Amino acid sequence: MTAAVPAGAVRVTADRDVCVGGGLCVRVAPGVFDQAEHDGRVVVLVPEPDAAEAPGTRRAVALCPVHALALTPGRAARGSAGPVAGAVLPGGHAQDGPELP
């Protein structure tokens, strides 16, 4: 059984200057991402997704073709020492560290 990811365990950020508006993130995690009507670039609707949205959010970050999205520890995980394992940094690189809950 997989442990539940508490709300606030991860934080997603978007670099709108890098985003090309492909919309893959919106298709993969529509509860977390949207696209601005004026330019089609990503808008983060839920910066710290809950357990139900966490898998789709991670997938959207990993699949972003221009690496405009990044995951970092959220407020619930910031109390732990060191980086979060599996956090996806800009450029799509995984980070080593303690496992996410």
PDB file of C-alpha atoms in Angstrom:
ATOM      1  CA  MET A   1       0.000   0.000   0.000  1.00  0.00           C
ATOM      2  CA  THR A   2       1.324   3.461  -0.916  1.00  0.00           C
ATOM      3  CA  ALA A   3       1.467   6.106   1.800  1.00  0.00           C
ATOM      4  CA  ALA A   4      -0.775   9.102   1.211  1.00  0.00           C
ATOM      5  CA  VAL A   5       0.919  12.326   0.203  1.00  0.00           C
ATOM      6  CA  PRO A   6      -0.381  15.063   2.505  1.00  0.00           C
ATOM      7  CA  ALA A   7      -1.519  18.360   1.041  1.00  0.00           C
ATOM      8  CA  GLY A   8       1.462  20.669   0.932  1.00  0.00           C
ATOM      9  CA  ALA A   9       4.054  17.866   0.639  1.00  0.00           C
ATOM     10  CA  VAL A  10       5.151  19.151  -2.775  1.00  0.00           C
ATOM     11  CA  ARG A  11       5.071  22.582  -4.374  1.00  0.00           C
ATOM     12  CA  VAL A  12       4.879  23.104  -8.133  1.00  0.00           C
ATOM     13  CA  THR A  13       6.201  26.205  -9.834  1.00  0.00           C
ATOM     14  CA  ALA A  14       6.114  27.328 -13.446  1.00  0.00           C
ATOM     15  CA  ASP A  15       8.495  29.490 -15.430  1.00  0.00           C
ATOM     16  CA  ARG A  16       6.136  31.313 -17.776  1.00  0.00           C
ATOM     17  CA  ASP A  17       9.085  32.773 -19.698  1.00  0.00           C
ATOM     18  CA  VAL A  18      10.108  29.236 -20.700  1.00  0.00           C
ATOM     19  CA  CYS A  19       6.580  27.851 -21.292  1.00  0.00           C
ATOM     20  CA  VAL A  20       5.570  27.505 -24.949  1.00  0.00           C
ATOM     21  CA  GLY A  21       1.884  26.857 -24.230  1.00  0.00           C
ATOM     22  CA  GLY A  22       1.738  23.258 -25.428  1.00  0.00           C
ATOM     23  CA  GLY A  23      -0.889  22.437 -22.797  1.00  0.00           C
ATOM     24  CA  LEU A  24       0.333  18.942 -21.933  1.00  0.00           C
ATOM     25  CA  CYS A  25       0.325  19.849 -18.234  1.00  0.00           C
ATOM     26  CA  VAL A  26      -3.348  20.862 -18.451  1.00  0.00           C
ATOM     27  CA  ARG A  27      -4.282  17.573 -20.117  1.00  0.00           C
ATOM     28  CA  VAL A  28      -2.352  15.514 -17.542  1.00  0.00           C
ATOM     29  CA  ALA A  29      -3.339  17.477 -14.393  1.00  0.00           C
ATOM     30  CA  PRO A  30      -6.302  19.758 -15.183  1.00  0.00           C
ATOM     31  CA  GLY A  31      -7.034  20.370 -11.506  1.00  0.00           C
ATOM     32  CA  VAL A  32      -3.563  21.842 -10.982  1.00  0.00           C
ATOM     33  CA  PHE A  33      -2.779  23.622 -14.264  1.00  0.00           C
ATOM     34  CA  ASP A  34      -4.584  25.839 -16.747  1.00  0.00           C
ATOM     35  CA  GLN A  35      -3.569  28.003 -19.675  1.00  0.00           C
ATOM     36  CA  ALA A  36      -3.906  31.777 -19.788  1.00  0.00           C
ATOM     37  CA  GLU A  37      -6.432  32.904 -22.392  1.00  0.00           C
ATOM     38  CA  HIS A  38      -4.252  35.761 -23.653  1.00  0.00           C
ATOM     39  CA  ASP A  39      -1.052  33.792 -24.388  1.00  0.00           C
ATOM     40  CA  GLY A  40      -1.754  30.097 -23.744  1.00  0.00           C
ATOM     41  CA  ARG A  41       1.043  29.785 -21.208  1.00  0.00           C
ATOM     42  CA  VAL A  42       0.754  27.727 -18.045  1.00  0.00           C
ATOM     43  CA  VAL A  43      -1.062  28.983 -14.968  1.00  0.00           C
ATOM     44  CA  VAL A  44      -0.590  27.051 -11.722  1.00  0.00           C
ATOM     45  CA  LEU A  45      -4.023  26.787 -10.099  1.00  0.00           C
ATOM     46  CA  VAL A  46      -2.943  24.732  -7.070  1.00  0.00           C
ATOM     47  CA  PRO A  47       0.683  25.400  -6.032  1.00  0.00           C
ATOM     48  CA  GLU A  48       0.632  22.661  -3.348  1.00  0.00           C
ATOM     49  CA  PRO A  49      -1.548  19.829  -4.689  1.00  0.00           C
ATOM     50  CA  ASP A  50      -3.198  17.279  -2.427  1.00  0.00           C
ATOM     51  CA  ALA A  51      -2.676  13.524  -2.466  1.00  0.00           C
ATOM     52  CA  ALA A  52      -5.205  12.947  -5.231  1.00  0.00           C
ATOM     53  CA  GLU A  53      -3.497  15.448  -7.538  1.00  0.00           C
ATOM     54  CA  ALA A  54       0.127  14.592  -6.694  1.00  0.00           C
ATOM     55  CA  PRO A  55       0.674  11.753  -9.237  1.00  0.00           C
ATOM     56  CA  GLY A  56      -0.706  13.776 -12.157  1.00  0.00           C
ATOM     57  CA  THR A  57       1.284  16.808 -11.070  1.00  0.00           C
ATOM     58  CA  ARG A  58       4.512  14.806 -10.972  1.00  0.00           C
ATOM     59  CA  ARG A  59       3.755  13.353 -14.397  1.00  0.00           C
ATOM     60  CA  ALA A  60       3.008  16.790 -15.870  1.00  0.00           C
ATOM     61  CA  VAL A  61       6.300  18.162 -14.516  1.00  0.00           C
ATOM     62  CA  ALA A  62       8.245  15.213 -15.902  1.00  0.00           C
ATOM     63  CA  LEU A  63       6.559  15.439 -19.324  1.00  0.00           C
ATOM     64  CA  CYS A  64       6.865  19.199 -19.889  1.00  0.00           C
ATOM     65  CA  PRO A  65       8.749  19.402 -23.196  1.00  0.00           C
ATOM     66  CA  VAL A  66      10.553  22.649 -22.310  1.00  0.00           C
ATOM     67  CA  HIS A  67      11.034  21.952 -18.576  1.00  0.00           C
ATOM     68  CA  ALA A  68       9.013  24.996 -17.527  1.00  0.00           C
ATOM     69  CA  LEU A  69       7.675  23.203 -14.427  1.00  0.00           C
ATOM     70  CA  ALA A  70       9.470  22.247 -11.222  1.00  0.00           C
ATOM     71  CA  LEU A  71       8.602  20.393  -8.002  1.00  0.00           C
ATOM     72  CA  THR A  72      10.111  21.360  -4.669  1.00  0.00           C
ATOM     73  CA  PRO A  73       9.243  20.436  -1.089  1.00  0.00           C
ATOM     74  CA  GLY A  74       5.969  21.994   0.007  1.00  0.00           C
ATOM     75  CA  ARG A  75       5.187  23.444   3.410  1.00  0.00           C
ATOM     76  CA  ALA A  76       4.384  20.006   4.877  1.00  0.00           C
ATOM     77  CA  ALA A  77       7.769  18.610   3.803  1.00  0.00           C
ATOM     78  CA  ARG A  78       9.999  21.600   4.555  1.00  0.00           C
ATOM     79  CA  GLY A  79      10.573  20.451   8.121  1.00  0.00           C
ATOM     80  CA  SER A  80      12.660  17.514   6.877  1.00  0.00           C
ATOM     81  CA  ALA A  81      16.384  17.914   6.379  1.00  0.00           C
ATOM     82  CA  GLY A  82      17.824  17.849   2.898  1.00  0.00           C
ATOM     83  CA  PRO A  83      16.313  17.708  -0.566  1.00  0.00           C
ATOM     84  CA  VAL A  84      13.308  15.599  -1.456  1.00  0.00           C
ATOM     85  CA  ALA A  85      14.010  12.433  -3.451  1.00  0.00           C
ATOM     86  CA  GLY A  86      12.325  12.449  -6.807  1.00  0.00           C
ATOM     87  CA  ALA A  87      11.793  16.209  -6.795  1.00  0.00           C
ATOM     88  CA  VAL A  88      11.951  17.297 -10.400  1.00  0.00           C
ATOM     89  CA  LEU A  89      14.051  20.374 -10.969  1.00  0.00           C
ATOM     90  CA  PRO A  90      13.978  22.697 -13.985  1.00  0.00           C
ATOM     91  CA  GLY A  91      15.574  20.802 -16.827  1.00  0.00           C
ATOM     92  CA  GLY A  92      13.786  17.591 -15.813  1.00  0.00           C
ATOM     93  CA  HIS A  93      16.537  16.338 -13.516  1.00  0.00           C
ATOM     94  CA  ALA A  94      15.591  14.301 -10.449  1.00  0.00           C
ATOM     95  CA  GLN A  95      17.088  15.265  -7.116  1.00  0.00           C
ATOM     96  CA  ASP A  96      18.413  12.777  -4.547  1.00  0.00           C
ATOM     97  CA  GLY A  97      17.365  12.996  -0.904  1.00  0.00           C
ATOM     98  CA  PRO A  98      14.790  11.651   1.588  1.00  0.00           C
ATOM     99  CA  GLU A  99      11.733  10.011   0.075  1.00  0.00           C
ATOM    100  CA  LEU A 100       8.487  11.969  -0.193  1.00  0.00           C
ATOM    101  CA  PRO A 101       5.720  10.763   2.097  1.00  0.00           C
TER     102      PRO A 101
END
